Coordinates of C-alpha atoms in Angstrom, one line a residue:
M20 CA 5.3 -28.3 15.1
S21 CA 3.3 -27.9 18.3
Q22 CA 0.8 -30.6 19.1
T23 CA -2.3 -31.1 21.5
T24 CA -3.2 -34.5 22.8
M25 CA -6.9 -35.2 22.1
T26 CA -9.3 -38.1 23.4
L27 CA -10.7 -40.4 20.8
E28 CA -14.1 -38.8 22.1
A29 CA -12.8 -35.3 21.4
I30 CA -11.6 -36.3 17.9
E31 CA -14.9 -37.7 16.8
Q32 CA -16.8 -34.6 17.9
L33 CA -14.6 -32.3 16.2
A34 CA -14.8 -34.4 13.1
K35 CA -18.6 -34.2 13.4
D36 CA -18.7 -30.5 14.1
A37 CA -16.6 -29.6 11.1
L38 CA -18.7 -31.9 8.7
M39 CA -21.8 -30.3 9.9
G40 CA -20.3 -27.0 9.8
A41 CA -19.5 -27.5 6.1
G42 CA -23.1 -28.4 5.3
A43 CA -23.4 -32.3 6.1
S44 CA -26.6 -33.7 7.8
E45 CA -25.9 -35.0 11.4
A46 CA -26.4 -38.6 10.1
A47 CA -23.6 -38.4 7.4
A48 CA -21.5 -36.3 9.7
S49 CA -21.8 -38.7 12.7
A50 CA -20.9 -41.9 10.4
V51 CA -18.1 -40.3 8.8
A52 CA -16.8 -38.7 12.5
K53 CA -17.0 -42.5 13.7
S54 CA -14.8 -43.7 10.9
T55 CA -12.3 -40.7 11.8
W56 CA -12.4 -41.9 15.5
R57 CA -11.6 -45.7 14.5
A58 CA -8.7 -44.6 12.1
E59 CA -7.0 -42.4 14.8
R60 CA -7.6 -45.2 17.4
D61 CA -5.8 -47.6 15.0
G62 CA -3.1 -45.4 14.4
V63 CA -3.9 -45.0 10.5
R64 CA -3.3 -41.3 10.4
S65 CA -3.9 -41.1 7.0
H66 CA -7.5 -42.1 7.0
G67 CA -8.1 -40.0 10.3
L68 CA -8.4 -36.3 10.8
M69 CA -5.6 -35.7 7.9
Y70 CA -9.0 -36.5 5.9
V71 CA -11.8 -34.4 7.6
P72 CA -10.8 -31.1 5.7
I73 CA -10.9 -32.9 2.4
Y74 CA -14.4 -34.3 3.1
A75 CA -15.5 -30.7 4.7
E76 CA -14.3 -29.2 1.3
H77 CA -15.9 -31.9 -0.9
V78 CA -19.2 -31.2 0.8
Q79 CA -18.8 -27.4 0.5
C80 CA -17.9 -27.8 -3.2
G81 CA -20.4 -30.3 -4.1
K82 CA -18.1 -33.3 -4.7
V83 CA -20.4 -34.9 -2.0
D84 CA -23.8 -34.6 -1.4
G85 CA -23.6 -34.2 2.4
K86 CA -27.5 -34.3 2.9
A87 CA -27.8 -37.6 0.4
A88 CA -30.3 -39.9 1.8
P89 CA -29.2 -43.5 0.8
E90 CA -31.9 -46.0 -0.9
V91 CA -31.8 -49.6 0.0
S92 CA -33.6 -52.2 -2.2
Q93 CA -33.5 -56.0 -2.1
P94 CA -33.9 -57.3 -5.7
K95 CA -33.3 -60.9 -4.5
P96 CA -33.4 -62.7 -1.1
S97 CA -29.7 -62.6 -0.5
A98 CA -28.9 -59.3 -2.5
L99 CA -29.1 -55.9 -1.1
R100 CA -28.4 -52.6 -3.6
I101 CA -27.9 -49.2 -2.1
D102 CA -27.9 -45.9 -4.1
A103 CA -25.8 -43.6 -2.0
K104 CA -27.0 -40.8 -3.9
S105 CA -23.3 -39.0 -4.4
G106 CA -23.1 -38.8 -0.8
F107 CA -20.8 -40.5 1.8
A108 CA -20.2 -44.1 1.7
H109 CA -20.7 -44.5 5.4
P110 CA -23.9 -43.6 5.9
A111 CA -25.1 -45.8 3.0
I112 CA -23.3 -48.7 4.3
D113 CA -25.0 -48.1 7.7
A114 CA -28.5 -47.8 6.0
G115 CA -28.5 -51.3 4.7
F116 CA -26.3 -53.0 7.4
D117 CA -28.6 -54.6 10.0
K118 CA -30.7 -56.2 7.1
F119 CA -27.5 -57.4 5.3
I120 CA -26.4 -59.1 8.6
D121 CA -29.7 -60.7 9.3
T122 CA -30.1 -61.6 5.6
A123 CA -26.6 -63.5 5.9
K124 CA -27.8 -65.1 9.1
S125 CA -31.1 -66.5 7.6
Q126 CA -29.8 -67.3 3.9
G127 CA -26.3 -68.3 5.0
V128 CA -24.8 -65.7 2.6
A129 CA -25.7 -62.0 1.7
V130 CA -24.1 -59.6 -0.7
M131 CA -24.6 -55.6 -0.3
S132 CA -23.7 -53.5 -3.2
V133 CA -23.0 -49.7 -2.9
F134 CA -23.1 -47.3 -5.8
N135 CA -23.0 -43.6 -6.5
S136 CA -20.8 -43.9 -3.5
Y137 CA -17.4 -42.1 -2.1
N138 CA -14.5 -43.3 0.2
C139 CA -15.3 -45.4 2.7
G140 CA -12.4 -45.1 4.8
V141 CA -10.5 -48.0 6.5
L142 CA -12.2 -50.9 4.7
G143 CA -10.9 -53.3 7.3
H144 CA -13.2 -51.7 10.0
H145 CA -16.1 -52.6 7.8
A146 CA -14.8 -56.3 7.4
E147 CA -14.5 -56.3 11.4
R148 CA -17.8 -55.0 11.9
I149 CA -19.1 -58.0 9.9
A150 CA -16.9 -60.4 11.9
E151 CA -18.1 -59.1 15.2
E152 CA -21.4 -60.4 14.4
G153 CA -20.3 -63.6 14.1
L154 CA -19.8 -63.7 10.2
I155 CA -17.0 -63.8 7.6
G156 CA -16.8 -60.5 6.1
L157 CA -15.4 -60.2 2.4
C158 CA -15.3 -56.4 1.5
F159 CA -14.1 -54.5 -1.9
T160 CA -14.0 -50.6 -2.7
N161 CA -12.8 -49.3 -5.9
A162 CA -11.2 -45.7 -6.1
P163 CA -10.2 -43.1 -8.8
A164 CA -7.6 -44.7 -11.0
S165 CA -4.0 -44.5 -9.9
I166 CA -2.3 -47.8 -11.0
A167 CA -1.2 -48.5 -14.6
P168 CA -1.6 -52.0 -16.0
T169 CA 1.5 -53.9 -16.0
G170 CA 3.7 -52.5 -18.8
G171 CA 1.6 -49.6 -19.3
S172 CA 1.8 -46.0 -18.1
K173 CA -1.5 -44.8 -18.0
P174 CA -3.7 -45.6 -14.9
V175 CA -6.9 -47.7 -15.4
I176 CA -7.8 -48.8 -11.9
G177 CA -7.4 -47.2 -8.4
T178 CA -5.5 -48.7 -5.2
N179 CA -8.6 -50.9 -4.9
P180 CA -8.3 -52.5 -1.5
F181 CA -10.1 -55.7 -0.1
A182 CA -10.6 -56.7 3.3
L183 CA -11.3 -60.0 5.0
G184 CA -12.7 -60.0 8.5
I185 CA -12.5 -63.7 10.3
P186 CA -14.7 -64.1 13.3
S187 CA -13.7 -66.1 16.7
Q188 CA -16.3 -67.7 19.0
D189 CA -16.1 -64.7 21.2
G190 CA -15.0 -62.1 18.6
V191 CA -12.6 -61.4 15.9
H192 CA -9.6 -63.4 15.2
F193 CA -8.0 -61.2 12.7
V194 CA -8.7 -58.7 9.8
I195 CA -6.7 -58.8 6.4
D196 CA -6.9 -55.2 4.9
Q197 CA -4.7 -54.5 1.7
S198 CA -4.7 -52.6 -1.5
A199 CA -3.3 -53.4 -4.8
S200 CA -0.7 -50.8 -4.6
A201 CA 2.3 -51.0 -2.6
I202 CA 1.2 -48.4 -0.1
A203 CA -2.2 -46.8 0.3
K204 CA -2.3 -43.6 -1.8
S205 CA -3.4 -41.4 1.3
E206 CA -0.1 -42.4 2.6
I207 CA 1.7 -40.5 -0.2
M208 CA -0.6 -37.6 0.3
L209 CA 0.4 -37.5 4.0
R210 CA 3.8 -37.4 2.9
N211 CA 3.2 -34.8 0.4
R212 CA 1.6 -32.5 3.0
E213 CA 4.5 -32.9 5.3
G214 CA 6.9 -32.4 3.0
K215 CA 8.6 -36.0 3.3
A216 CA 10.2 -38.1 0.9
I217 CA 8.4 -41.6 0.2
E218 CA 9.8 -44.9 0.1
P219 CA 11.4 -46.7 -2.9
G220 CA 9.3 -48.8 -4.9
W221 CA 5.9 -46.6 -3.7
A222 CA 5.0 -44.8 -7.1
L223 CA 6.1 -43.5 -10.3
D224 CA 6.4 -40.3 -11.7
A225 CA 4.3 -38.9 -15.0
E226 CA 7.1 -40.2 -17.1
G227 CA 7.2 -43.9 -15.7
N228 CA 10.2 -43.4 -13.7
S229 CA 10.8 -44.3 -10.1
T230 CA 10.4 -41.5 -8.0
L231 CA 10.9 -40.8 -3.9
D232 CA 9.1 -37.2 -4.5
A233 CA 5.5 -37.5 -3.3
S234 CA 4.6 -34.5 -5.4
E235 CA 5.7 -36.0 -8.5
A236 CA 4.5 -39.3 -7.3
L237 CA 0.8 -37.9 -7.3
K238 CA 1.1 -36.8 -10.7
G239 CA 2.2 -40.2 -11.7
S240 CA 0.8 -43.6 -10.7
M241 CA 1.3 -46.2 -7.8
V242 CA 3.3 -49.1 -8.0
P243 CA 1.2 -52.2 -7.7
S244 CA 2.5 -54.7 -5.0
G245 CA 3.7 -57.9 -6.4
G246 CA 3.7 -56.2 -9.9
A247 CA 1.3 -58.1 -12.2
K248 CA -0.3 -60.0 -9.1
G249 CA -1.0 -56.7 -7.6
F250 CA -2.6 -55.3 -10.8
G251 CA -4.6 -58.6 -11.1
A252 CA -6.1 -58.1 -7.3
G253 CA -7.0 -54.7 -8.3
L254 CA -8.6 -55.8 -11.1
M255 CA -10.6 -58.2 -8.9
V256 CA -11.8 -55.5 -6.9
E257 CA -12.8 -53.3 -9.6
I258 CA -15.1 -56.0 -10.9
F259 CA -16.9 -56.4 -7.6
A260 CA -16.9 -52.8 -6.4
A261 CA -17.6 -51.1 -9.6
C262 CA -19.0 -53.7 -12.5
L263 CA -21.2 -55.6 -10.0
S264 CA -22.6 -52.9 -8.4
G265 CA -23.3 -50.5 -11.2
A266 CA -20.6 -47.8 -10.0
V267 CA -18.3 -45.6 -11.9
L268 CA -15.1 -47.2 -13.1
G269 CA -12.0 -45.9 -11.4
K270 CA -10.8 -44.8 -14.7
D271 CA -13.9 -42.5 -15.2
A272 CA -14.1 -41.4 -11.5
S273 CA -13.0 -37.8 -10.4
P274 CA -10.2 -37.8 -7.7
F275 CA -11.0 -38.2 -4.0
S276 CA -8.5 -35.3 -3.4
G277 CA -8.9 -31.8 -4.7
T278 CA -12.1 -30.1 -6.1
V279 CA -11.7 -30.9 -9.5
G280 CA -14.7 -32.8 -10.9
G281 CA -18.1 -33.8 -10.0
P282 CA -19.0 -36.5 -7.3
P283 CA -16.7 -39.8 -7.9
N284 CA -19.6 -42.0 -7.6
T285 CA -17.4 -45.3 -7.0
G286 CA -18.8 -48.3 -5.2
Q287 CA -18.4 -51.1 -2.7
C288 CA -19.2 -54.6 -2.2
F289 CA -19.7 -56.7 0.9
I290 CA -20.3 -60.2 1.4
A291 CA -21.1 -61.9 4.4
F292 CA -21.1 -65.6 5.0
D293 CA -22.7 -67.6 8.0
T294 CA -20.0 -70.1 8.9
E295 CA -22.4 -72.6 10.3
S296 CA -24.2 -72.9 7.0
F297 CA -21.1 -74.2 5.2
S298 CA -18.5 -75.8 7.5
G299 CA -21.1 -77.9 9.7
G300 CA -19.6 -76.6 12.9
A301 CA -15.8 -77.2 12.0
F302 CA -15.1 -73.6 11.1
H303 CA -13.9 -72.3 14.6
D304 CA -11.8 -75.2 15.2
R305 CA -10.0 -75.2 11.7
V306 CA -9.3 -71.5 12.4
D307 CA -8.0 -71.8 16.0
S308 CA -5.8 -74.4 14.6
L309 CA -4.5 -72.4 11.7
V310 CA -4.1 -69.2 14.1
A311 CA -2.1 -71.2 16.6
A312 CA 0.3 -72.6 13.8
I313 CA 0.9 -69.0 12.6
T314 CA 1.6 -67.2 16.2
A315 CA 3.5 -70.5 17.1
E316 CA 6.6 -69.5 15.2
E317 CA 9.0 -66.6 16.6
G318 CA 8.6 -63.5 14.9
T319 CA 5.2 -63.9 13.1
R320 CA 2.1 -62.1 13.7
L321 CA -1.5 -62.2 12.5
P322 CA -2.8 -59.5 9.8
G323 CA -4.0 -56.6 11.6
S324 CA -2.2 -57.1 14.7
R325 CA -0.2 -53.8 14.5
R326 CA -3.6 -51.8 14.2
S327 CA -5.0 -53.8 17.3
G328 CA -1.8 -53.0 19.2
A329 CA -2.2 -49.3 18.3
R330 CA -5.5 -49.2 20.2
V331 CA -3.7 -49.7 23.7
N332 CA -1.3 -46.8 22.7
T333 CA -4.3 -44.6 21.8
A334 CA -6.3 -45.2 24.9
A335 CA -4.9 -42.1 26.7
G336 CA -5.3 -40.0 23.9
V337 CA -3.8 -38.9 20.6
A338 CA -1.2 -36.4 19.6
V339 CA -2.6 -33.9 16.7
D340 CA -0.9 -31.2 15.1
D341 CA -2.3 -27.8 16.2
A342 CA -2.2 -26.5 12.6
L343 CA -4.6 -29.5 11.5
I344 CA -6.9 -28.6 14.5
E345 CA -6.9 -25.2 13.4
R346 CA -8.0 -26.3 9.6
I347 CA -10.5 -28.5 10.9
T348 CA -11.8 -26.0 13.4
A349 CA -12.2 -23.5 10.5
F350 CA -15.0 -25.5 9.3
C351 CA -17.1 -26.0 12.6
A352 CA -18.6 -22.3 12.1

C-alpha cells in the first residue's frame, strides 16, 4: 500500500478542509482538525485521520450539526454547563474552557459538563490541556453502548474512558487515559478496515463467544478491562458523563460509526482542581517523590510515556496511506 509522508501542519489543514467541505463551520472544523493533529502526533492513529471521513460523513448525513453554536451557562459559581446542540464536542469544550479554568483557579475546583455532544477524540488530550494550566484535570466521556454487564450479553455502557492529567511545576508530569474496555473500539474499527485480526481478549461476537474477527467483534460486544472491575469503571464514567451532564445514556445513543440513527447526543464531564487550595503547597513535592519512585525501577514507565515518546518520532512527519488521503480529499471540494 503506497504512502505519503505528511507534516502535522498538513494533516491539520487536510482535516479542516475536508470538514468544511462537508459542511462544518470553520470554528468546528478547526477544533476537530486540531484534535486530529494531536492524535497523529501521538501515534494514536485510530483517532487521527482515519476518523476524518467518518466525521465528514456524519456532518453530511446530519448525525452531527457541523454548524452548531454551543451554549454555555453557569448555574452555580463552580459549575459550568454546555449544550453542544448536537454538534462536535471539541468546539463545545473550547466554548467553556477559559471560564472553566478561571473558575477552578478562583474557586479551588470547577466542574464543566457537556451534553448533546459527540465523540471528543483522545480524552487524555483534554486532561493534558487542563494540566498545562497548572491544575489537576479529571475527565469522563461516555459512548454508545458496546460493553455488556458482567455475566450478560447485551451492551449497556460504552467503552467510556476516563483521563487524569497531573501538572508539574513547569509543565505536565503525566496523563492517565484508559477506557473501560480492554482496547478502544476505534482500534477494532481500524483492524476491521485493514482486514487484520484483533487480539485475544478484546471482544466477543454477537453470541457472546470470544473472537479474533474484527467484523464479528463489531457485531458483538467489547470485553471490559479487568472483568467486573472494568465494567464498574465504565459505569462510573456513565454516571458523570451522561447522568450528571444530562446527556443521552450509551444504551440509547446512536453509533459513532455508520449513518444509522440521529445525533448520539452523548456527553462529557471535566473536573479541575487547584492544587494549592487543597495541599497547602505540598502537592508538587509529593508528586515528584511518587514519580521518582516509579521511574527508579528498571523496566517501568509513567502512564502516557509511549504517546509522549511518539511525539519525537512524528516531528518530521507521519506516513499516511494514499487511499486514506484520497478518501479525505474527496470531501474537500
